[in-house]
Amino acid sequence: MSFKRVLGQEQPKKILQNALQNNSVSHAYLFYGQESVGKKLTAIEFAKALNCETSGPKDSCDACASCRKIEQRIHPDFFLLEPVKSSPTGREAAIKIELIRDLQKKLAYLPYEGKTKVAIIDGAEAMNPQAANTLLKTLEEPPSATVLILITSNPFQLLPTLVSRCQGVKFHPLSPPEIKQILQQKMTEETESFPASELELRALRSMGRVSRALEEDIGSANVYREELLDLLAKISFKRMDACFKWSKQWGKQPGQIQSVLDELLNMIRDITVLKTGSRNTEFQNGDILDRIRPLAEKKSVPALLRMFDSVLQTKSALAGNANLQLSLDHMLIQFCKAA
Ligand SMILES: [Zn+2]
């Protein structure tokens, strides 16, 4: 298995495998890119390849004692740090200075039984300034036979001095076919189970993220989409009663409104893309394109863009605690004006 376990991400794999092959592995890497696209998995497979007892330099066997210990997180030269919540109910998770100091002590020694010590810091942006400054010392004077891998979906939240001392490796969102393949793999391994009919839709709606494909509540999304198709078909000053019925209903459900509005944004985006005739675009609502097409025929592109803008404004007003019912009514009036 080894690097083969990482589906997609051909460019990052190539960079790392070339470094292994040419014996030019950096002492520090920054793996960055949106959440849930395989950064941590790649880092773990890289650690295996660096320490494998049997396979060639470019990959690991995934079977020797070293590979198995890394897989089980019990290898004495493999360290995986992740943000920890200060209390079970706390919202903010952090990587504190104590964890970094502890790591530094462990990295000061030569590898205990492997060839290279590998330390992965997942969610590196969760290091507070003291922790980040402490880690900087390690990067300035890297211990021998050590590879440090920082992982983040927000590189701009890291100290620039940290970033500049790492080799950057960019991870891209996964394509729907890649996501579908990952879902199928998880079903084969029986770690997840979905109705086969949902796989395609989950992949299309994943936004390139495995976690979203796995966790999305497809049932709720289908309910929202039905209502939104109905609403968009009725938008006009002549049918204000039907529009306000929708806003009255959702005006009482603040918990779900941001998801509903995200769904609305996706739908307006898909209608606009259909309208402009773009090809090879992955539609989030790819399974109901035949129902979206009549809406595309009725609305102009400038009107759709105004509607999109109006939803964005509503989302931001609600995030700032604006009155839900009034905001939705206002949005629908903007829709009618645009239509
Ligand atoms: Zn091995």
CSV table of C-alpha atoms in Angstrom, one decimal, residues 6-336:
chain,number,residue,atom,x,y,z
A,6,VAL,CA,-2.9,8.4,-0.8
A,7,LEU,CA,-5.3,8.8,-3.7
A,8,GLY,CA,-4.9,11.9,-5.9
A,9,GLN,CA,-2.2,14.4,-4.8
A,10,GLU,CA,0.2,13.2,-7.5
A,11,GLN,CA,2.3,16.4,-7.3
A,12,PRO,CA,3.0,16.2,-3.5
A,13,LYS,CA,3.8,12.5,-3.8
A,14,LYS,CA,6.2,13.2,-6.7
A,15,ILE,CA,8.0,15.9,-4.8
A,16,LEU,CA,8.5,13.6,-1.7
A,17,GLN,CA,9.4,10.5,-3.7
A,18,ASN,CA,12.0,12.4,-5.8
A,19,ALA,CA,13.5,13.7,-2.5
A,20,LEU,CA,13.6,10.1,-1.2
A,21,GLN,CA,15.1,8.8,-4.4
A,22,ASN,CA,17.8,11.5,-4.7
A,23,ASN,CA,18.6,11.5,-1.0
A,24,SER,CA,17.7,15.2,-0.8
A,25,VAL,CA,15.0,15.1,1.9
A,26,SER,CA,14.6,18.5,3.6
A,27,HIS,CA,14.8,18.8,7.4
A,28,ALA,CA,11.4,20.6,7.5
A,29,TYR,CA,8.3,20.6,5.3
A,30,LEU,CA,5.1,22.6,5.4
A,31,PHE,CA,2.2,20.7,4.0
A,32,TYR,CA,-0.6,23.1,3.2
A,33,GLY,CA,-4.0,23.1,1.5
A,34,GLN,CA,-7.6,22.9,2.4
A,35,GLU,CA,-8.9,20.5,5.1
A,36,SER,CA,-9.3,16.8,4.6
A,37,VAL,CA,-7.4,16.2,1.3
A,38,GLY,CA,-4.8,13.8,2.5
A,39,LYS,CA,-2.0,15.9,4.1
A,40,LYS,CA,-1.7,13.9,7.3
A,41,LEU,CA,-2.0,10.6,5.5
A,42,THR,CA,0.8,11.6,3.1
A,43,ALA,CA,3.0,12.7,6.1
A,44,ILE,CA,2.5,9.3,7.8
A,45,GLU,CA,3.4,7.5,4.6
A,46,PHE,CA,6.4,9.7,4.1
A,47,ALA,CA,7.5,8.8,7.7
A,48,LYS,CA,7.2,5.1,6.8
A,49,ALA,CA,9.2,5.4,3.6
A,50,LEU,CA,12.0,7.2,5.6
A,51,ASN,CA,12.2,4.3,8.1
A,52,CYS,CA,11.1,1.2,6.2
A,53,GLU,CA,13.4,-1.8,6.9
A,54,THR,CA,12.8,-3.6,3.6
A,55,SER,CA,11.6,-1.4,0.7
A,56,GLY,CA,13.6,0.8,-1.7
A,57,PRO,CA,14.1,4.5,-1.0
A,58,LYS,CA,11.0,5.7,-2.8
A,59,ASP,CA,8.4,3.9,-0.8
A,60,SER,CA,7.6,1.7,2.2
A,61,CYS,CA,6.6,-1.9,2.4
A,62,ASP,CA,3.8,-1.2,4.9
A,63,ALA,CA,4.5,-4.6,6.4
A,64,CYS,CA,7.8,-4.5,8.3
A,65,ALA,CA,8.0,-3.8,12.1
A,66,SER,CA,8.9,-0.2,11.5
A,67,CYS,CA,6.0,0.4,9.1
A,68,ARG,CA,3.5,-1.3,11.4
A,69,LYS,CA,4.7,0.6,14.4
A,70,ILE,CA,4.3,3.9,12.6
A,71,GLU,CA,0.8,2.9,11.5
A,72,GLN,CA,0.0,2.1,15.1
A,73,ARG,CA,1.7,5.3,16.3
A,74,ILE,CA,4.0,3.4,18.6
A,75,HIS,CA,7.3,3.8,16.8
A,76,PRO,CA,9.8,5.5,19.3
A,77,ASP,CA,11.1,7.8,16.5
A,78,PHE,CA,7.7,8.9,15.2
A,79,PHE,CA,5.9,11.8,16.9
A,80,LEU,CA,2.5,13.1,15.9
A,81,LEU,CA,1.3,16.3,17.7
A,82,GLU,CA,-2.2,17.6,17.3
A,83,PRO,CA,-4.1,20.5,18.9
A,84,VAL,CA,-5.6,19.7,22.3
A,85,LYS,CA,-8.7,21.3,23.9
A,86,SER,CA,-8.0,22.7,27.3
A,87,SER,CA,-11.3,21.2,28.6
A,88,PRO,CA,-13.7,18.7,27.1
A,89,THR,CA,-16.3,21.5,26.5
A,90,GLY,CA,-13.7,24.1,25.3
A,91,ARG,CA,-14.1,25.4,21.8
A,92,GLU,CA,-10.5,26.4,21.0
A,93,ALA,CA,-7.9,23.6,20.7
A,94,ALA,CA,-4.3,24.6,21.0
A,95,ILE,CA,-0.7,23.3,20.7
A,96,LYS,CA,1.0,24.6,23.8
A,97,ILE,CA,4.6,25.4,24.5
A,98,GLU,CA,4.9,22.4,26.9
A,99,LEU,CA,4.2,20.0,24.0
A,100,ILE,CA,6.8,21.6,21.8
A,101,ARG,CA,9.4,21.6,24.6
A,102,ASP,CA,8.7,17.9,25.2
A,103,LEU,CA,9.2,17.2,21.5
A,104,GLN,CA,12.5,19.1,21.4
A,105,LYS,CA,13.8,17.0,24.2
A,106,LYS,CA,12.9,13.8,22.3
A,107,LEU,CA,14.4,15.1,19.0
A,108,ALA,CA,17.7,15.9,20.8
A,109,TYR,CA,18.7,12.2,20.8
A,110,LEU,CA,19.7,10.1,17.8
A,111,PRO,CA,17.0,7.8,16.3
A,112,TYR,CA,16.2,5.1,18.8
A,113,GLU,CA,15.5,2.2,16.4
A,114,GLY,CA,14.7,3.8,13.0
A,115,LYS,CA,16.8,5.7,10.5
A,116,THR,CA,15.1,9.1,10.8
A,117,LYS,CA,13.0,10.7,13.5
A,118,VAL,CA,9.9,12.2,12.0
A,119,ALA,CA,7.8,14.8,13.9
A,120,ILE,CA,4.4,15.8,12.4
A,121,ILE,CA,2.6,18.8,13.8
A,122,ASP,CA,-0.9,18.7,12.5
A,123,GLY,CA,-3.0,21.8,12.8
A,124,ALA,CA,0.3,23.8,13.2
A,125,GLU,CA,-1.7,27.1,13.1
A,126,ALA,CA,-3.0,26.1,16.6
A,127,MET,CA,0.5,26.8,18.1
A,128,ASN,CA,0.3,29.9,20.3
A,129,PRO,CA,3.1,32.5,19.7
A,130,GLN,CA,5.3,31.0,22.5
A,131,ALA,CA,5.0,27.5,21.1
A,132,ALA,CA,5.7,28.8,17.6
A,133,ASN,CA,8.8,30.7,18.8
A,134,THR,CA,10.1,27.7,20.6
A,135,LEU,CA,9.7,25.5,17.5
A,136,LEU,CA,11.5,28.2,15.5
A,137,LYS,CA,14.7,27.4,17.5
A,138,THR,CA,14.5,23.8,16.3
A,139,LEU,CA,14.1,24.9,12.7
A,140,GLU,CA,17.1,27.2,13.0
A,141,GLU,CA,19.3,24.5,14.4
A,142,PRO,CA,17.8,21.3,13.1
A,143,PRO,CA,18.7,18.2,15.0
A,144,SER,CA,20.4,15.5,13.0
A,145,ALA,CA,18.5,12.7,11.3
A,146,THR,CA,15.2,14.5,11.8
A,147,VAL,CA,12.4,15.5,9.5
A,148,LEU,CA,9.8,17.9,10.8
A,149,ILE,CA,6.4,18.2,9.0
A,150,LEU,CA,4.1,21.1,9.7
A,151,ILE,CA,0.5,20.6,8.5
A,152,THR,CA,-1.9,23.5,8.1
A,153,SER,CA,-5.0,24.6,6.1
A,154,ASN,CA,-4.2,28.2,7.1
A,155,PRO,CA,-0.6,28.9,6.2
A,156,PHE,CA,-1.2,32.6,6.7
A,157,GLN,CA,-1.8,32.1,10.4
A,158,LEU,CA,1.7,30.8,10.9
A,159,LEU,CA,4.7,32.9,11.8
A,160,PRO,CA,6.4,34.0,8.5
A,161,THR,CA,9.7,33.0,10.0
A,162,LEU,CA,8.5,29.4,10.5
A,163,VAL,CA,7.1,29.2,7.0
A,164,SER,CA,10.3,30.5,5.4
A,165,ARG,CA,12.3,27.8,7.0
A,166,CYS,CA,10.2,25.0,5.6
A,167,GLN,CA,9.9,23.5,2.1
A,168,GLY,CA,6.3,24.2,1.1
A,169,VAL,CA,4.3,21.3,-0.4
A,170,LYS,CA,0.8,22.4,-1.7
A,171,PHE,CA,-2.1,19.9,-1.6
A,172,HIS,CA,-5.1,20.5,-3.9
A,173,PRO,CA,-8.8,19.8,-3.4
A,174,LEU,CA,-9.6,16.3,-4.6
A,175,SER,CA,-11.7,15.8,-7.8
A,176,PRO,CA,-15.1,14.1,-7.5
A,177,PRO,CA,-13.8,10.9,-9.2
A,178,GLU,CA,-11.0,10.7,-6.6
A,179,ILE,CA,-13.4,11.3,-3.8
A,180,LYS,CA,-15.7,8.6,-5.1
A,181,GLN,CA,-12.8,6.2,-5.3
A,182,ILE,CA,-11.9,7.0,-1.6
A,183,LEU,CA,-15.5,6.4,-0.6
A,184,GLN,CA,-15.6,3.1,-2.4
A,185,GLN,CA,-12.3,2.1,-0.8
A,186,LYS,CA,-13.7,2.9,2.7
A,187,MET,CA,-16.8,0.8,1.8
A,188,THR,CA,-14.6,-2.1,0.7
A,189,GLU,CA,-12.7,-1.9,4.0
A,190,GLU,CA,-16.0,-1.7,5.7
A,191,THR,CA,-15.0,1.4,7.7
A,192,GLU,CA,-18.0,3.3,6.2
A,193,SER,CA,-21.2,2.3,4.6
A,194,PHE,CA,-23.5,4.3,2.4
A,195,PRO,CA,-26.3,3.4,-0.1
A,196,ALA,CA,-24.4,2.9,-3.4
A,197,SER,CA,-26.8,5.4,-5.0
A,198,GLU,CA,-25.4,8.2,-2.8
A,199,LEU,CA,-21.7,7.8,-3.7
A,200,GLU,CA,-21.8,9.9,-6.9
A,201,LEU,CA,-23.8,12.7,-5.2
A,202,ARG,CA,-21.5,12.7,-2.1
A,203,ALA,CA,-18.5,13.0,-4.3
A,204,LEU,CA,-20.0,15.8,-6.4
A,205,ARG,CA,-21.0,17.8,-3.3
A,206,SER,CA,-17.7,17.2,-1.3
A,207,MET,CA,-16.0,20.4,-2.4
A,208,GLY,CA,-12.8,18.3,-2.7
A,209,ARG,CA,-12.9,17.3,1.0
A,210,VAL,CA,-13.1,13.6,2.1
A,211,SER,CA,-14.6,14.6,5.5
A,212,ARG,CA,-17.5,16.5,3.9
A,213,ALA,CA,-18.1,13.5,1.6
A,214,LEU,CA,-18.2,11.2,4.6
A,215,GLU,CA,-20.2,13.3,7.0
A,216,GLU,CA,-22.7,15.3,4.9
A,217,ASP,CA,-26.3,14.8,5.9
A,218,ILE,CA,-27.6,14.0,2.4
A,219,GLY,CA,-31.2,13.7,3.6
A,220,SER,CA,-31.4,17.2,4.9
A,221,ALA,CA,-29.6,18.6,1.8
A,222,ASN,CA,-32.3,16.9,-0.4
A,223,VAL,CA,-35.1,18.6,1.6
A,224,TYR,CA,-33.4,22.0,1.3
A,225,ARG,CA,-32.9,21.6,-2.4
A,226,GLU,CA,-36.5,20.7,-3.1
A,227,GLU,CA,-37.7,23.7,-1.2
A,228,LEU,CA,-35.2,26.0,-2.9
A,229,LEU,CA,-36.1,24.7,-6.4
A,230,ASP,CA,-39.7,25.6,-5.6
A,231,LEU,CA,-38.8,29.0,-4.2
A,232,LEU,CA,-36.6,30.0,-7.2
A,233,ALA,CA,-39.3,29.0,-9.6
A,234,LYS,CA,-41.8,31.3,-7.8
A,235,ILE,CA,-39.6,34.3,-7.3
A,236,SER,CA,-41.6,37.4,-8.6
A,237,PHE,CA,-43.5,40.2,-7.1
A,238,LYS,CA,-46.7,38.5,-8.2
A,239,ARG,CA,-46.0,35.5,-6.0
A,240,MET,CA,-44.8,37.3,-2.9
A,241,ASP,CA,-47.1,35.2,-0.7
A,242,ALA,CA,-45.3,32.0,-1.7
A,243,CYS,CA,-41.9,33.6,-1.1
A,244,PHE,CA,-42.8,35.0,2.3
A,245,LYS,CA,-44.2,31.6,3.3
A,246,TRP,CA,-40.6,30.2,2.8
A,247,SER,CA,-39.0,33.0,4.8
A,248,LYS,CA,-41.6,32.7,7.6
A,249,GLN,CA,-40.8,29.0,7.8
A,250,TRP,CA,-37.0,29.4,7.9
A,251,GLY,CA,-37.2,32.6,10.0
A,252,LYS,CA,-37.9,30.2,12.9
A,253,GLN,CA,-34.9,27.9,12.4
A,254,PRO,CA,-31.8,29.9,13.1
A,255,GLY,CA,-29.8,26.7,13.6
A,256,GLN,CA,-30.0,25.5,10.0
A,257,ILE,CA,-30.2,28.8,8.1
A,258,GLN,CA,-26.5,29.1,7.2
A,259,SER,CA,-26.6,25.5,5.6
A,260,VAL,CA,-29.8,26.4,3.7
A,261,LEU,CA,-28.2,29.6,2.4
A,262,ASP,CA,-25.0,27.7,1.4
A,263,GLU,CA,-27.3,25.4,-0.5
A,264,LEU,CA,-29.0,28.4,-2.2
A,265,LEU,CA,-25.5,29.8,-3.2
A,266,ASN,CA,-24.6,26.5,-4.7
A,267,MET,CA,-27.8,26.3,-6.7
A,268,ILE,CA,-27.5,29.9,-8.0
A,269,ARG,CA,-23.9,29.2,-8.9
A,270,ASP,CA,-24.9,26.0,-10.8
A,271,ILE,CA,-27.8,27.9,-12.6
A,272,THR,CA,-25.3,30.6,-13.7
A,273,VAL,CA,-22.7,28.1,-14.9
A,274,LEU,CA,-25.4,26.3,-16.9
A,275,LYS,CA,-26.5,29.6,-18.3
A,276,THR,CA,-23.0,30.7,-19.4
A,277,GLY,CA,-22.6,27.3,-21.1
A,278,SER,CA,-19.3,26.5,-19.3
A,279,ARG,CA,-18.2,23.0,-19.9
A,280,ASN,CA,-16.3,20.4,-17.8
A,281,THR,CA,-17.5,22.1,-14.7
A,282,GLU,CA,-18.4,19.9,-11.8
A,283,PHE,CA,-21.9,20.8,-10.7
A,284,GLN,CA,-22.7,20.4,-7.0
A,285,ASN,CA,-26.3,19.7,-8.1
A,286,GLY,CA,-25.2,17.5,-11.0
A,287,ASP,CA,-27.9,14.9,-10.2
A,288,ILE,CA,-30.8,17.4,-10.7
A,289,LEU,CA,-29.5,19.4,-13.7
A,290,ASP,CA,-32.6,18.7,-15.7
A,291,ARG,CA,-34.6,20.4,-13.0
A,292,ILE,CA,-32.3,23.4,-12.8
A,293,ARG,CA,-32.2,23.9,-16.5
A,294,PRO,CA,-35.7,25.5,-16.7
A,295,LEU,CA,-34.6,28.0,-14.1
A,296,ALA,CA,-31.5,28.9,-16.1
A,297,GLU,CA,-33.7,29.6,-19.1
A,298,LYS,CA,-35.9,32.1,-17.2
A,299,LYS,CA,-33.2,34.2,-15.5
A,300,SER,CA,-30.6,36.5,-16.8
A,301,VAL,CA,-26.9,36.3,-15.7
A,302,PRO,CA,-26.9,39.9,-14.2
A,303,ALA,CA,-30.0,38.9,-12.2
A,304,LEU,CA,-28.4,35.7,-11.0
A,305,LEU,CA,-25.3,37.6,-10.0
A,306,ARG,CA,-27.4,40.1,-8.0
A,307,MET,CA,-29.2,37.2,-6.3
A,308,PHE,CA,-25.9,35.6,-5.4
A,309,ASP,CA,-24.6,38.8,-3.9
A,310,SER,CA,-27.8,39.2,-1.9
A,311,VAL,CA,-27.4,35.8,-0.3
A,312,LEU,CA,-23.8,36.6,0.6
A,313,GLN,CA,-24.9,39.8,2.2
A,314,THR,CA,-27.7,38.0,4.1
A,315,LYS,CA,-25.2,35.4,5.4
A,316,SER,CA,-22.9,38.1,6.6
A,317,ALA,CA,-25.7,40.1,8.3
A,318,LEU,CA,-26.9,36.9,10.1
A,319,ALA,CA,-23.4,36.2,11.2
A,320,GLY,CA,-23.5,39.7,12.8
A,321,ASN,CA,-26.8,38.8,14.6
A,322,ALA,CA,-29.2,40.6,12.3
A,323,ASN,CA,-32.9,39.7,12.7
A,324,LEU,CA,-33.4,36.4,10.8
A,325,GLN,CA,-37.0,36.9,9.6
A,326,LEU,CA,-36.3,40.5,8.4
A,327,SER,CA,-33.1,39.5,6.7
A,328,LEU,CA,-34.7,36.7,4.8
A,329,ASP,CA,-37.6,38.9,3.7
A,330,HIS,CA,-35.2,41.6,2.6
A,331,MET,CA,-33.2,39.0,0.6
A,332,LEU,CA,-36.4,37.8,-1.2
A,333,ILE,CA,-37.4,41.3,-2.1
A,334,GLN,CA,-33.9,41.8,-3.7
A,335,PHE,CA,-34.5,38.5,-5.5
A,336,CYS,CA,-37.9,39.8,-6.9
